PDB file of C-alpha atoms in Angstrom:
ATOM      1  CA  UNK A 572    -181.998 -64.404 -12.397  1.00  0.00           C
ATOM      2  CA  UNK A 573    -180.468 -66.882 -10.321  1.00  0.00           C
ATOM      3  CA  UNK A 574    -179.977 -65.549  -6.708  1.00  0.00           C
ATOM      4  CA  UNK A 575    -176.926 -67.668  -5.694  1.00  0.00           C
ATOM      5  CA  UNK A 576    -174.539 -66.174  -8.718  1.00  0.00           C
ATOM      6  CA  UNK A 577    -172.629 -62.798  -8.562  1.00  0.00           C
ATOM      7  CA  UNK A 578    -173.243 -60.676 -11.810  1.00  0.00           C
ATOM      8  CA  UNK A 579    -171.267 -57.621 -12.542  1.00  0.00           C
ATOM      9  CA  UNK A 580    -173.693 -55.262 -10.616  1.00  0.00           C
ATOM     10  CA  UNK A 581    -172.553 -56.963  -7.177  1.00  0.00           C
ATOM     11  CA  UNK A 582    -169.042 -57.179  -7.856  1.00  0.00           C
ATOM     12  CA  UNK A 583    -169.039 -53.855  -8.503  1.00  0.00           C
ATOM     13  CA  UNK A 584    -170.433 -53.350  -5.303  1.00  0.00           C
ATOM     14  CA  UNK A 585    -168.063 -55.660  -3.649  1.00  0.00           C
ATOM     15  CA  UNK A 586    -165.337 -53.691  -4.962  1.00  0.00           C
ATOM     16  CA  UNK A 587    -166.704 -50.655  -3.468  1.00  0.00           C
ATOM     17  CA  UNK A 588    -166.958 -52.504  -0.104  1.00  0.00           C
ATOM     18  CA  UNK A 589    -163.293 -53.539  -0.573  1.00  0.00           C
ATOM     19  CA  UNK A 590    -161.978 -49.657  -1.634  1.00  0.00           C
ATOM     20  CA  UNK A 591    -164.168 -48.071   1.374  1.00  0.00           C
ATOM     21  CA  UNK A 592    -162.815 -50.545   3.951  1.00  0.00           C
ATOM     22  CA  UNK A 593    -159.181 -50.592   3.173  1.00  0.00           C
ATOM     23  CA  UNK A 594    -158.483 -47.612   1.597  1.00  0.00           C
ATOM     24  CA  UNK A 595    -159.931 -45.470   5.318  1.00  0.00           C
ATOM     25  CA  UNK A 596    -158.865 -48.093   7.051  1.00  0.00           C
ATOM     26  CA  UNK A 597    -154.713 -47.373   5.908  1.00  0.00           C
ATOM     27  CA  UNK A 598    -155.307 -43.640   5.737  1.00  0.00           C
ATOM     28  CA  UNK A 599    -156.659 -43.701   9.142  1.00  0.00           C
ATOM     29  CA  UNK A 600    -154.743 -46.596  10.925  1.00  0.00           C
ATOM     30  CA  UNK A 601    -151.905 -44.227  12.370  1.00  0.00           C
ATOM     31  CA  UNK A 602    -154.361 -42.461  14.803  1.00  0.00           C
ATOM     32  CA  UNK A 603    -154.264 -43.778  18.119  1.00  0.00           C
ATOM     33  CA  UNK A 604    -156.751 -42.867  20.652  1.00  0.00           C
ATOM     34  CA  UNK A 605    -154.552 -42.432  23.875  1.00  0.00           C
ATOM     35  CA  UNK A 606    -157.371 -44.473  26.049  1.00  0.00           C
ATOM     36  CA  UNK A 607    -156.858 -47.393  24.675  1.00  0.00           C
ATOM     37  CA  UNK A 608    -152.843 -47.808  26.716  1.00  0.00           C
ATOM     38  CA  UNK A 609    -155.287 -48.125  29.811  1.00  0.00           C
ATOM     39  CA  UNK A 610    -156.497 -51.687  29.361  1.00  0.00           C
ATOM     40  CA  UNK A 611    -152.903 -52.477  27.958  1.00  0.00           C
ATOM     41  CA  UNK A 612    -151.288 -51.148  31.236  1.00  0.00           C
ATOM     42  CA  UNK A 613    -153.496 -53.359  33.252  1.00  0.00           C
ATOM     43  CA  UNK A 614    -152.713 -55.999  30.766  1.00  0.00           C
ATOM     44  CA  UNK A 615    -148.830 -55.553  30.705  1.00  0.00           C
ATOM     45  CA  UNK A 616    -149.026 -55.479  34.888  1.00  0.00           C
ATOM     46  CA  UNK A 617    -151.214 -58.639  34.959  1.00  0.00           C
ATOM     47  CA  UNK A 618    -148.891 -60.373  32.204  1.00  0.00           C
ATOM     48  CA  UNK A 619    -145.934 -59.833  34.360  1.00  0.00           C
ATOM     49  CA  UNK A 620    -147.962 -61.542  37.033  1.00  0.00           C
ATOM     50  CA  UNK A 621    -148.590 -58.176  39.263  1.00  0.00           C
ATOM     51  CA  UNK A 622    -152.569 -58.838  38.933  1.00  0.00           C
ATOM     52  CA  UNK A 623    -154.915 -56.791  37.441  1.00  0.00           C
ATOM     53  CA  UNK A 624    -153.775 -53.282  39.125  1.00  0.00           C
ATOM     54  CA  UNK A 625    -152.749 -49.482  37.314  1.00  0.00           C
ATOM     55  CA  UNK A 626    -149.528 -49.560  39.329  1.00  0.00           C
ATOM     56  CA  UNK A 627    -147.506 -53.089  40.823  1.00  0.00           C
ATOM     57  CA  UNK A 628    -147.761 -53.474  44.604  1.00  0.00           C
ATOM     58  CA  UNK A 629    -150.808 -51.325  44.810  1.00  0.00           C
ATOM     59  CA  UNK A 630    -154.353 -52.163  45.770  1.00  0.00           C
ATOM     60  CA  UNK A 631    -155.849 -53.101  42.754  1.00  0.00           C
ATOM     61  CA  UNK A 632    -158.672 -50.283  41.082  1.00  0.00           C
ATOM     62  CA  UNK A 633    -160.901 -51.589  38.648  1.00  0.00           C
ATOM     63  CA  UNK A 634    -159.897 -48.473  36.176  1.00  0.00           C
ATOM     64  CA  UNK A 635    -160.717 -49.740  32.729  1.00  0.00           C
ATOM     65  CA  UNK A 636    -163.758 -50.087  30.957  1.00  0.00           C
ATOM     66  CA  UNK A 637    -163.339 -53.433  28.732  1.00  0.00           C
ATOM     67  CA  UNK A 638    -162.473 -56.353  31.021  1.00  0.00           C
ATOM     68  CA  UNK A 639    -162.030 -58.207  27.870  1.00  0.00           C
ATOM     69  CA  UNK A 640    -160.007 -55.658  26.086  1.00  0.00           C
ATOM     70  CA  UNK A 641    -157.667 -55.929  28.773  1.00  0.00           C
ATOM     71  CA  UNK A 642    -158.099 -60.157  28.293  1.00  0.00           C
ATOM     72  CA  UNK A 643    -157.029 -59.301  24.280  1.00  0.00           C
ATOM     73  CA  UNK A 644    -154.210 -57.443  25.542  1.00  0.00           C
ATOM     74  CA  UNK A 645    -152.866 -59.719  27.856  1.00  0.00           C
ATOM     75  CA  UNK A 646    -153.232 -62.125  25.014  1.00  0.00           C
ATOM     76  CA  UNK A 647    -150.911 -60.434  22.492  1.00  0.00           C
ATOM     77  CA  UNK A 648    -148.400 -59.353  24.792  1.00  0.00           C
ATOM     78  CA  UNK A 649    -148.111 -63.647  25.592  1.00  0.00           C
ATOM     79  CA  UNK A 650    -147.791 -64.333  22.340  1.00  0.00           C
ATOM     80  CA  UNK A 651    -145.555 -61.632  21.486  1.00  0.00           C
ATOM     81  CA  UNK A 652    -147.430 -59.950  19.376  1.00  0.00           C
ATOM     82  CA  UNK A 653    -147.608 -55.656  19.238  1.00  0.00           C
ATOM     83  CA  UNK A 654    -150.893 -55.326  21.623  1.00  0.00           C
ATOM     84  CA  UNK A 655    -151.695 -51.880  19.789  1.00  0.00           C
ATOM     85  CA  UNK A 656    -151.697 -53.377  16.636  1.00  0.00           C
ATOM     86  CA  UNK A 657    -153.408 -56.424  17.695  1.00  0.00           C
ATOM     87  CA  UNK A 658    -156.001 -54.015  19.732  1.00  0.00           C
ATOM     88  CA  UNK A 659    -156.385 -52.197  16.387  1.00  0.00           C
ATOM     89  CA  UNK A 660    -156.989 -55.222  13.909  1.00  0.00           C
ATOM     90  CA  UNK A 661    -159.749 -56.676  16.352  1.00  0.00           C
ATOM     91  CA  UNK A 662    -161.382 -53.488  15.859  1.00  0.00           C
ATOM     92  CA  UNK A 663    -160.858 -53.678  12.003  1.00  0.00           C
ATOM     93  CA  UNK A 664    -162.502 -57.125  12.136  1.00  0.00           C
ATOM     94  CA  UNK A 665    -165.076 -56.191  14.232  1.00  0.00           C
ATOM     95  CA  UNK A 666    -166.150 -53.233  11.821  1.00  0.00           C
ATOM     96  CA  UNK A 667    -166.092 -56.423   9.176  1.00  0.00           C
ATOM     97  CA  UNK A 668    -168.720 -58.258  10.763  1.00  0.00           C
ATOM     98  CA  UNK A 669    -171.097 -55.185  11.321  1.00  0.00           C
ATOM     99  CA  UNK A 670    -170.838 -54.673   8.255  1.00  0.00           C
ATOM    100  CA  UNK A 671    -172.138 -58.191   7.192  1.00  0.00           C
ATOM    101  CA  UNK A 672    -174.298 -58.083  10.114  1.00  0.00           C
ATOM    102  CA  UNK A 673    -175.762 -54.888   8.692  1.00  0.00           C
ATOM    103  CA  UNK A 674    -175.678 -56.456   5.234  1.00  0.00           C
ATOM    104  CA  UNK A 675    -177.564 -59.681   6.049  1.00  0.00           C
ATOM    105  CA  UNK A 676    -180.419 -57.972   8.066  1.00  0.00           C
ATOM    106  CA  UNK A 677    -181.241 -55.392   5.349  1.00  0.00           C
ATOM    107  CA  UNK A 678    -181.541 -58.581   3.309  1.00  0.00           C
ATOM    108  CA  UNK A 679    -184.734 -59.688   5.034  1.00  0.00           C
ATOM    109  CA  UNK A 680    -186.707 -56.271   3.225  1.00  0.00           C
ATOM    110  CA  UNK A 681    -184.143 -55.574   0.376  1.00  0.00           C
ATOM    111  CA  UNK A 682    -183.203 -57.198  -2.680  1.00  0.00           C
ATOM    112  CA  UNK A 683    -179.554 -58.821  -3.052  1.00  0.00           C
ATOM    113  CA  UNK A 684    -177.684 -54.918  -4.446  1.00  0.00           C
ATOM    114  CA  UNK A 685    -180.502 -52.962  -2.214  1.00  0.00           C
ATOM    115  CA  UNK A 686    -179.197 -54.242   0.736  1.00  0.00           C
ATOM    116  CA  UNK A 687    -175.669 -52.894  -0.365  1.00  0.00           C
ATOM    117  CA  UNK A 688    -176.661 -49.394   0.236  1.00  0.00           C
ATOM    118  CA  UNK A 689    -176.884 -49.323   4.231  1.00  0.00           C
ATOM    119  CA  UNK A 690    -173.681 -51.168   4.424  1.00  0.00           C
ATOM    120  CA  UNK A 691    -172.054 -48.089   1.978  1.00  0.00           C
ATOM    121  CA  UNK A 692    -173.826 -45.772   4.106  1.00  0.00           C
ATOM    122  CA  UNK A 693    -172.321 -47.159   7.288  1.00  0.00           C
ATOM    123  CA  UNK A 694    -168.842 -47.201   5.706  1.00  0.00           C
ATOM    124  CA  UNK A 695    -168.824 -43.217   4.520  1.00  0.00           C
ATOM    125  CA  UNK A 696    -169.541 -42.274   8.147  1.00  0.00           C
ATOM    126  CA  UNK A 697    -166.047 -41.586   9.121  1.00  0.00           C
ATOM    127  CA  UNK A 698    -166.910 -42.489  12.924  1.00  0.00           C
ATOM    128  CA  UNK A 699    -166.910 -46.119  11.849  1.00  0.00           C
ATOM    129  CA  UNK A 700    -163.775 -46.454  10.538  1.00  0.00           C
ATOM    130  CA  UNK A 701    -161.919 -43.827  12.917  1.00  0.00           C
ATOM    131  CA  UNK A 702    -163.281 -46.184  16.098  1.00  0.00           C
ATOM    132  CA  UNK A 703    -162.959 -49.275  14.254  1.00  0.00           C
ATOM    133  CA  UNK A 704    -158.799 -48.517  13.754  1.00  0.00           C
ATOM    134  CA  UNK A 705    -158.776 -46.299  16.872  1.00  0.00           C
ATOM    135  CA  UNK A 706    -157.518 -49.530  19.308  1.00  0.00           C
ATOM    136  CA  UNK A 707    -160.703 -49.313  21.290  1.00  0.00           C
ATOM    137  CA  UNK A 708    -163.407 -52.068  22.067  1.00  0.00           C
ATOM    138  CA  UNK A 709    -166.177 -50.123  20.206  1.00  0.00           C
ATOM    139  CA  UNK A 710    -166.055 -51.596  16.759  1.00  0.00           C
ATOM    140  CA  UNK A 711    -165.581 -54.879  18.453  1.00  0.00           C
ATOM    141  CA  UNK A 712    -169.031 -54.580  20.840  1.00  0.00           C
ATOM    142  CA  UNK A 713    -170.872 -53.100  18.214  1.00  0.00           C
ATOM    143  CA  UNK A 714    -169.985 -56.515  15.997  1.00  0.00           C
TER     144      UNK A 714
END
């Protein structure tokens, strides 16, 4: 069998990948975890050129956990776009590329549809996909 050619077997898998993904991905994308509007505060207050403080004119208090969540914030809200959402879709991406990740390690021990199975296994735990479209960083870090 040539090894560089999808047959049905792996497009049926990739269609599973595809289903998993978007399908929890829209049923969960309306929950919010309420942490995540801590980086964006810092992020709205440094945007509006207060620094990087909780409240303008107060000493600044490193409060957030994700200097560069705060960075992706800041970057939406100066180009306009809906932070939470943006927040949100890095996550979504970032669960993407752990999935490859996950997909292109098991390849060093598995054949081409083994190595399919950790990646499904990863995407029925509900954790992933609740973090990944939660709005915080850990999807993202864990890519």
């Amino acid at each position: 069998m040539d090894n560089h050619r999808l047959n049905k077997y792996d497009l049926l898998l990739l269609c599973v990948f595809a289903y998993l993904i978007i399908v929890q991905l829209f049923a969960i994308w309306p929950f919010t975890i309420d942490d995540m509007y801590i980086p964006l505060r810092y992020a709205k207050n440094w945007v509006a050129g207060e620094g990087l403080v909780w409240n303008p004119q107060t000493p600044p208090v490193e409060g957030y956990s994700s200097f560069s969540f705060v960075v992706l914030g800041a970057i939406a809200l100066l180009w306009g776009i809906d932070p939470i959402v943006f927040l949100k879709a890095a996550g979504c991406v970032g669960l993407i590329f752990t999935v490859i990740a996950v997909y292109w390690i098991a390849r060093f021990n598995l054949n081409r549809q083994q190595a399919f199975i950790p990646c499904i296994g990863l995407l029925l735990y509900v954790g992933q996909i609740i973090w990944a479209a939660s709005g915080l960083e850990t999807a993202v870090y864990e890519a």
